[in-house]
Amino acid sequence: MKAQQDQLHIYNSLKGEKEPFIPIKAGKVGMYVCGPTLYSEPHMGNMRTFINFDLIYRYLLHLGFEVKYVRNVTDAGHITNSAGQEVDSIGEAAKAEQLQSLEIVYKYALKFQELQRIYNLLSPSIEPTATQHIQEQIEIIEQILDNGYAYEVNGSVYFDTRRYMQDFHYGILSGRKVDELENETRVLNAQDEKRFFADFALWKRANPDDMQIWRSPWGNGNPGWHIECTAMSTKYLGKQFDIHGGGMDLKFPHHEDEIAQSCGSFGCNPARYWMHANMLNVNGQKMSKSFGNYFLPKQILEGSTGLFEKAYSANVVRFFMMQAHYRSNLDFTQEALNAAEKGYARLMEGLKTLNQIPTSSSSFDIDALIASFYKAMNDDFNAPILVANLFEAVKQINLINDGKASISIQDKMRLKATLEAFIYDVLGLTPENTVGETRLAPVMDLVLDLRQQARTNKDWTTSDQIRDGLAKAGIVVKDVKDGTTWS
Ligand code: AMP
Ligand code: ZN
């Protein structure tokens, strides 16, 4: 495995090119990924990014690295919206639902956990939250102030971008140039506390209607959004670690500002490799809550997106995502999902056939086949090429099954172990056990009968309870014209 570790190349957004991956400490990886803001249920686009980083985590583990994977939860702070305003989305959701902020966060954290289970995401090593790290955020802000890269105005603290630019390169990650930014940013007015349009909040003075408020050396307030990631990544991974990831849309300003905060406090870029996963689109447009073009991961399992004629299992969705490189855009379409459904079934069928094929001597180069799996993934986690090479293996298996090729017992065992490792451990797919489904069928008939009785009696609580309970077990119930189906 060590040799394979040495061949891994990662596209580093900081350099704009693929580089050999050399961890700070041999054999170990520190990886930080920006997690969800839990003010609503994560949509399928959010899940794509987390599934992509799950793939990356899984492959690093497969290569034998000892990985510390930190993925935060944003449960505080003001997020900059698309109009450049800083909004407390969690507070707004809390007011709308007449709950406390952390009740909102907890509610959606449970949903997110359920989705991770359904989509087979491995748990990170730790999921720290912003509210648990207010003190650490304050300490870093103090350090930035001491170093002269921030200023305080009326109980708020802003990052001093112009001062920073005298010593460091603001725009090093995103390539944004401050004079270009100025053209697309609104002009500061007299009420603005910022001295310069590109300055950003490290700490915001409390508004009377803020839902969450903390004490600080500058008075009551709450942290800016970017500072939480600087505080949590450095706390768990050190001032400089190996990989920092997130969705492409976080490159600017979030990640650019994280770099500025780390350089401004500790004098170094926090991560050696910056990785950005591309967006899930709907008809060419980024899936986003603000555009209203989103659907929820469970809607696709239930077949209720309104976009597709039928439901698709979590395995099929995951397999569909693995057929696009993490740096490519991906559009959800019915045709692509149908193709993924067939592809997933073919792959699983191939594994089953492999168990049954006879052995003699090998008529093909199994080393080359296995090497092609590693070659694909070592080339910046190229899952679509891996999938194509896995299909090549299925083709060989079918040829052997038809008596047109052969395999030795040793090679068969090796191929089985390697295929299972790549399909289950790396791609994170699971077998949808047809034997289990056959045995489950009478049980499901009974459960669906009970649900139908509840619906006839207008006992919606019981009927929803049955559907939700089945969904938790990964079984999707769908009401169709002639009755109810499950998958
Ligand atoms: P948020 O909860 O909005 O902070 O987003 C959580 C993660 O989902 C971030 O890494 C975003 O970059 C990512 N994300 C948001 N929208 C999409 C999308 N349409 N496709 C892929 N990733 C997304
Ligand atoms: Zn972040």
XYZ file of C-alpha atoms and ligand atoms in Angstrom:
511
model
C 0.000 0.000 0.000
C 2.916 2.335 0.770
C 3.971 2.363 -2.891
C 0.439 3.354 -3.868
C 0.490 6.178 -1.300
C 3.528 7.639 -3.015
C 1.753 7.785 -6.368
C -1.285 9.752 -5.252
C -1.658 13.078 -7.044
C -4.111 15.744 -5.955
C -5.327 18.776 -7.857
C -4.367 21.633 -5.582
C -6.674 24.614 -6.125
C -4.016 26.805 -4.562
C -1.612 26.081 -7.411
C -4.158 25.298 -10.125
C -2.430 21.998 -10.924
C -2.073 18.377 -9.899
C 0.741 17.694 -7.469
C 2.154 14.558 -5.862
C 0.571 14.236 -2.446
C 3.223 14.470 0.244
C 1.704 14.624 3.721
C 3.354 16.687 6.455
C 3.830 13.540 8.551
C 4.488 10.368 6.529
C 1.531 7.988 6.582
C -0.798 10.498 8.269
C -3.322 12.939 6.819
C -5.070 15.870 8.477
C -8.148 16.847 6.466
C -10.651 19.611 7.186
C -13.887 19.970 5.207
C -16.395 22.779 5.660
C -19.584 21.163 6.881
C -23.234 22.147 6.677
C -24.999 25.181 8.057
C -27.833 23.536 9.892
C -30.701 25.965 9.376
C -32.631 23.634 7.065
C -32.444 20.152 5.674
C -29.354 19.652 3.472
C -30.322 19.433 -0.216
C -28.980 17.007 -2.789
C -26.305 19.538 -3.856
C -24.911 19.761 -0.330
C -24.913 15.972 -0.194
C -22.891 15.772 -3.417
C -20.043 17.689 -1.801
C -20.136 15.532 1.331
C -20.333 12.339 -0.742
C -17.327 13.497 -2.783
C -15.251 14.132 0.332
C -16.441 10.803 1.715
C -14.972 9.170 -1.399
C -11.692 11.035 -0.846
C -11.631 10.036 2.838
C -12.392 6.418 1.950
C -9.619 6.212 -0.647
C -7.055 7.764 1.711
C -8.039 5.134 4.296
C -7.839 2.414 1.661
C -4.284 3.516 0.858
C -3.457 2.914 4.509
C -3.169 6.539 5.633
C -4.087 7.324 9.213
C -6.585 10.104 8.544
C -7.929 12.667 10.980
C -10.993 13.991 9.189
C -12.540 17.090 10.741
C -15.833 18.355 9.356
C -17.436 21.234 11.208
C -21.044 22.128 11.813
C -21.971 25.780 11.416
C -24.399 26.518 14.230
C -23.617 30.195 14.775
C -22.521 33.277 12.936
C -23.500 35.499 10.087
C -23.217 34.094 6.598
C -22.626 36.359 3.645
C -25.521 35.874 1.224
C -25.419 36.247 -2.552
C -26.240 39.969 -2.206
C -23.147 40.445 -0.032
C -25.168 40.993 3.150
C -24.329 39.230 6.361
C -27.357 37.300 7.553
C -27.951 35.082 10.564
C -29.683 32.255 8.694
C -29.982 30.037 11.774
C -31.521 32.899 13.792
C -33.935 33.653 10.956
C -35.016 30.013 10.740
C -35.390 29.912 14.542
C -37.665 32.949 14.492
C -39.705 31.533 11.629
C -40.173 28.182 13.402
C -40.528 29.840 16.843
C -37.669 27.828 18.304
C -34.287 28.584 19.823
C -31.324 28.598 17.427
C -29.853 25.398 18.826
C -33.211 23.649 18.583
C -33.111 24.380 14.868
C -29.551 23.121 14.634
C -30.359 19.921 16.546
C -33.440 19.251 14.431
C -31.453 19.439 11.193
C -28.395 17.707 12.661
C -30.601 14.646 13.208
C -31.780 14.834 9.597
C -28.217 15.178 8.385
C -27.144 12.139 10.431
C -29.991 10.128 8.953
C -28.951 11.146 5.433
C -25.375 10.177 6.119
C -26.555 6.751 7.210
C -28.781 6.328 4.169
C -26.101 7.505 1.708
C -23.441 5.448 3.528
C -21.082 8.279 4.500
C -18.371 7.386 6.993
C -18.408 9.505 10.136
C -15.603 12.069 10.292
C -13.124 11.718 13.166
C -14.780 14.707 14.807
C -17.624 17.101 13.965
C -16.917 20.220 16.021
C -19.435 23.035 16.124
C -18.911 26.792 16.041
C -20.781 27.411 19.303
C -18.440 25.037 21.140
C -15.442 27.089 20.006
C -16.316 30.719 20.680
C -13.349 31.147 23.030
C -10.913 29.809 20.418
C -12.390 32.186 17.836
C -11.995 35.147 20.193
C -8.370 34.206 20.866
C -7.519 34.093 17.156
C -9.230 37.446 16.584
C -7.122 38.895 19.435
C -4.021 37.508 17.748
C -4.968 39.079 14.418
C -5.603 42.407 16.190
C -2.228 42.149 17.978
C -0.537 41.506 14.633
C -2.144 44.656 13.224
C -4.356 42.997 10.580
C -7.699 43.916 12.115
C -9.418 46.908 13.722
C -12.288 47.391 16.114
C -15.238 49.709 15.469
C -18.093 50.091 17.973
C -17.808 46.564 19.342
C -17.263 44.881 15.961
C -13.909 43.697 14.634
C -13.035 43.748 10.915
C -10.181 42.197 9.036
C -7.971 44.955 7.589
C -7.500 43.713 4.038
C -5.440 46.676 2.842
C -2.973 46.310 5.710
C -2.831 42.560 5.080
C -2.077 43.085 1.395
C 1.112 44.919 2.329
C 2.518 41.643 3.694
C 0.517 38.848 2.076
C -1.284 38.009 -1.135
C -5.062 38.459 -0.743
C -6.523 36.468 -3.644
C -3.876 33.736 -3.551
C -6.529 31.003 -3.727
C -9.358 32.513 -5.716
C -7.242 34.608 -8.054
C -9.558 37.530 -7.340
C -7.987 40.933 -7.686
C -9.116 43.523 -5.198
C -9.540 46.288 -7.816
C -11.759 43.943 -9.861
C -13.713 43.054 -6.752
C -14.327 46.710 -6.094
C -16.249 47.062 -9.348
C -18.680 44.314 -8.408
C -19.198 45.363 -4.789
C -21.577 47.976 -3.547
C -20.019 51.287 -2.521
C -19.538 51.782 1.224
C -21.839 54.387 2.721
C -21.677 56.520 5.847
C -23.348 53.849 8.004
C -20.730 51.273 7.082
C -18.220 50.558 9.796
C -15.782 48.867 7.452
C -12.919 51.059 6.307
C -12.556 49.264 2.995
C -15.073 47.313 0.925
C -13.008 44.089 0.999
C -12.710 44.060 4.809
C -14.799 41.370 6.447
C -16.233 40.832 9.913
C -14.342 38.740 12.442
C -16.722 39.694 15.228
C -20.087 41.476 14.987
C -21.587 43.609 17.728
C -24.895 42.099 18.886
C -28.108 43.365 17.357
C -30.997 43.580 19.819
C -32.864 40.836 17.932
C -29.927 38.409 17.606
C -30.872 34.931 18.776
C -27.366 33.969 19.944
C -25.043 36.389 21.734
C -21.654 35.872 23.415
C -19.444 38.023 25.605
C -16.136 39.129 24.152
C -13.394 41.662 24.890
C -15.241 43.965 22.439
C -18.646 43.594 24.082
C -21.571 41.293 23.379
C -21.737 39.924 19.876
C -21.205 36.932 17.646
C -18.448 35.633 15.399
C -18.125 36.163 11.672
C -18.577 33.027 9.615
C -15.012 32.487 8.347
C -13.334 32.611 11.750
C -15.042 29.443 13.012
C -13.253 27.296 10.431
C -9.882 28.840 11.281
C -10.505 28.149 14.976
C -11.695 24.568 14.557
C -9.251 23.462 11.861
C -6.214 24.708 13.757
C -7.478 23.389 17.098
C -7.809 19.822 15.823
C -5.218 19.696 13.052
C -2.614 22.316 13.937
C -1.652 25.614 12.328
C -0.810 23.854 9.105
C -2.371 20.606 7.945
C -2.588 18.583 4.742
C -5.975 19.018 3.054
C -8.685 21.649 3.277
C -11.830 20.971 1.282
C -15.273 22.275 0.528
C -17.597 23.095 -2.329
C -16.304 25.259 -5.177
C -18.654 28.059 -4.113
C -16.707 28.400 -0.850
C -13.434 29.293 -2.580
C -14.297 32.948 -2.357
C -14.782 34.598 0.037
C -14.888 31.845 2.680
C -11.640 30.012 1.966
C -9.754 33.094 0.803
C -10.675 34.712 4.119
C -9.684 31.593 6.078
C -6.230 31.839 4.483
C -6.058 35.557 5.345
C -7.036 34.839 8.962
C -4.430 32.069 9.325
C -1.685 34.134 7.724
C -2.784 37.145 9.782
C -2.648 35.221 13.055
C -0.098 32.411 12.618
C 1.806 33.629 9.553
C 1.026 30.600 7.356
C -1.550 29.250 4.933
C -3.464 26.627 6.967
C -3.486 23.886 4.333
C -0.941 22.516 1.893
C -3.612 21.184 -0.505
C -6.889 22.989 -1.115
C -9.542 20.817 -2.733
C -12.804 22.055 -4.209
C -15.688 19.841 -5.225
C -17.860 21.037 -8.076
C -21.543 21.762 -8.022
C -24.612 19.680 -8.561
C -26.712 21.502 -11.116
C -30.312 21.408 -12.192
C -30.701 22.289 -15.864
C -27.262 23.846 -15.857
C -27.884 26.040 -12.807
C -26.304 25.406 -9.381
C -28.772 23.691 -7.050
C -29.375 26.183 -4.298
C -31.923 27.076 -1.670
C -31.905 30.677 -2.770
C -32.649 29.768 -6.425
C -35.490 27.490 -5.286
C -34.341 24.770 -7.729
C -33.388 22.253 -5.090
C -34.733 18.924 -3.986
C -34.104 16.964 -0.854
C -32.157 13.703 -0.769
C -35.136 11.828 0.629
C -37.410 13.078 -2.183
C -35.322 11.194 -4.678
C -35.635 8.032 -2.575
C -39.387 8.514 -2.419
C -39.724 9.481 -6.071
C -41.321 12.784 -5.089
C -38.931 15.320 -6.638
C -41.496 16.108 -9.312
C -38.639 15.846 -11.835
C -38.283 12.112 -12.262
C -40.890 9.473 -12.940
C -39.692 7.078 -10.284
C -37.732 6.618 -7.081
C -34.025 5.734 -7.042
C -32.197 3.983 -4.225
C -29.361 5.658 -2.309
C -26.918 3.214 -3.923
C -28.008 4.265 -7.391
C -27.685 7.954 -6.493
C -24.250 7.374 -5.001
C -23.161 5.352 -8.025
C -24.498 8.108 -10.295
C -22.359 10.644 -8.437
C -19.274 8.432 -8.704
C -19.615 8.555 -12.486
C -18.651 12.229 -12.505
C -15.259 13.471 -11.350
C -15.510 15.525 -8.173
C -14.159 18.602 -10.013
C -16.792 18.366 -12.776
C -20.247 19.858 -12.759
C -23.003 17.293 -12.591
C -26.557 17.583 -13.827
C -29.250 15.316 -12.438
C -31.278 13.888 -15.301
C -33.693 11.014 -15.571
C -31.642 9.341 -18.363
C -28.428 9.526 -16.336
C -30.148 8.082 -13.265
C -31.667 5.255 -15.295
C -28.241 4.497 -16.753
C -26.744 4.554 -13.236
C -29.427 2.132 -12.059
C -28.489 -0.309 -14.814
C -24.761 0.227 -14.230
C -25.032 -0.374 -10.505
C -27.002 -3.605 -11.125
C -24.399 -4.766 -13.693
C -21.559 -4.163 -11.237
C -23.292 -6.086 -8.460
C -24.236 -8.874 -10.852
C -20.565 -9.061 -11.892
C -19.541 -9.611 -8.267
C -22.080 -12.409 -7.909
C -20.950 -14.063 -11.141
C -17.337 -13.889 -9.963
C -18.237 -16.144 -7.032
C -19.609 -18.776 -9.396
C -17.018 -18.897 -12.175
C -14.757 -21.939 -12.497
C -10.993 -21.607 -12.141
C -8.088 -22.936 -14.200
C -5.239 -20.688 -15.351
C -5.494 -16.967 -16.040
C -5.881 -15.858 -19.628
C -5.566 -12.132 -18.907
C -3.260 -9.816 -16.982
C -4.907 -9.374 -13.598
C -2.042 -7.207 -12.289
C -2.655 -4.701 -15.060
C -6.381 -4.708 -14.329
C -5.888 -4.055 -10.604
C -3.214 -1.461 -11.319
C -5.732 0.390 -13.500
C -8.023 0.840 -10.464
C -5.213 2.466 -8.480
C -4.024 4.486 -11.457
C -7.487 6.035 -11.801
C -7.875 6.915 -8.136
C -4.277 8.061 -7.740
C -4.957 10.528 -10.515
C -6.819 13.027 -8.319
C -9.506 10.529 -7.210
C -10.789 9.869 -10.714
C -13.824 7.774 -9.792
C -15.417 7.751 -13.299
C -12.282 6.147 -14.740
C -12.255 3.709 -11.822
C -15.875 2.797 -12.600
C -14.987 2.255 -16.288
C -12.125 -0.033 -15.209
C -14.423 -1.928 -12.829
C -16.723 -2.544 -15.792
C -13.703 -3.866 -17.669
C -13.315 -6.394 -14.848
C -17.018 -7.307 -15.107
C -16.514 -7.845 -18.840
C -13.681 -10.302 -18.107
C -15.800 -12.079 -15.490
C -18.626 -12.513 -18.008
C -16.172 -13.818 -20.636
C -14.909 -16.385 -18.138
C -18.497 -17.303 -17.297
C -19.166 -17.851 -21.009
C -16.069 -20.060 -21.329
C -14.250 -17.496 -23.511
C -11.558 -16.624 -20.927
C -10.159 -18.198 -17.750
C -8.802 -17.338 -14.312
C -6.663 -19.096 -11.707
C -7.945 -19.677 -8.189
C -5.360 -17.258 -6.714
C -6.261 -14.540 -9.219
C -9.966 -15.101 -8.611
C -9.511 -14.598 -4.864
C -7.371 -11.509 -5.453
C -9.827 -10.040 -7.941
C -12.718 -10.659 -5.563
C -10.938 -8.987 -2.625
C -9.866 -6.022 -4.760
C -13.245 -5.529 -6.415
C -15.017 -5.667 -3.058
C -12.531 -3.197 -1.586
C -13.061 -0.699 -4.422
C -16.826 -1.158 -4.743
C -17.735 -1.310 -1.044
C -14.910 0.424 0.833
C -13.846 3.077 -1.685
C -16.984 3.873 -3.695
C -19.108 3.275 -0.600
C -21.724 1.196 -2.404
C -23.572 -1.546 -0.572
C -25.138 -4.715 -1.937
C -28.895 -4.538 -2.284
C -29.496 -8.084 -1.174
C -32.062 -9.724 -3.399
C -32.176 -12.819 -1.174
C -33.001 -10.504 1.720
C -35.613 -8.801 -0.417
C -37.277 -12.125 -1.217
C -37.511 -12.978 2.477
C -38.632 -9.457 3.240
C -41.468 -9.542 0.710
C -44.155 -11.172 2.943
C -43.127 -8.911 5.852
C -43.431 -5.889 3.605
C -46.865 -7.060 2.407
C -47.971 -7.159 6.044
C -46.479 -3.756 6.896
C -47.984 -2.140 3.791
C -51.380 -3.699 4.620
C -51.203 -2.147 8.100
C -50.240 1.189 6.563
C -53.147 0.950 4.135
C -55.548 0.251 7.021
C -54.201 3.277 8.877
C -54.704 5.444 5.773
C -58.253 4.134 5.295
C -58.940 5.117 8.927
C -57.329 8.519 8.239
C -54.774 7.669 10.930
C -52.045 9.706 9.250
C -49.753 9.574 12.285
C -49.438 5.778 12.109
C -49.181 5.752 8.334
C -46.377 8.382 8.419
C -44.694 6.537 11.269
C -44.568 3.357 9.171
C -43.262 5.189 6.090
C -40.603 7.099 8.092
C -39.531 3.957 9.958
C -39.070 2.122 6.675
C -37.189 5.087 5.205
C -34.769 4.918 8.136
C -34.096 1.291 7.219
C -33.439 2.440 3.640
C -36.788 1.113 2.316
C -38.678 3.599 0.213
C -42.426 3.333 -0.016
C -44.186 4.961 -2.942
C -47.900 5.309 -3.576
C -48.696 4.718 -7.222
C -51.912 4.521 -9.192
C -52.571 0.821 -8.552
C -51.351 0.542 -4.981
C -48.061 0.887 -3.117
C -44.567 -0.106 -4.191
C -41.352 -0.357 -2.188
C -37.673 -0.497 -3.051
P -23.917 25.164 3.306
O -24.746 24.320 4.237
O -24.711 26.076 2.444
O -22.791 25.852 4.036
O -23.232 24.168 2.275
C -22.583 22.994 2.686
C -21.694 22.496 1.579
O -22.474 22.165 0.420
C -20.644 23.481 1.114
O -19.392 22.818 0.970
C -21.150 23.962 -0.231
O -20.100 24.319 -1.084
C -21.855 22.728 -0.735
N -22.866 23.006 -1.760
C -23.854 23.930 -1.742
N -24.601 23.881 -2.886
C -24.076 22.882 -3.636
C -24.376 22.312 -4.921
N -25.383 22.750 -5.661
N -23.585 21.306 -5.374
C -22.561 20.824 -4.635
N -22.224 21.308 -3.415
C -22.962 22.314 -2.914
Zn -15.472 26.622 6.444
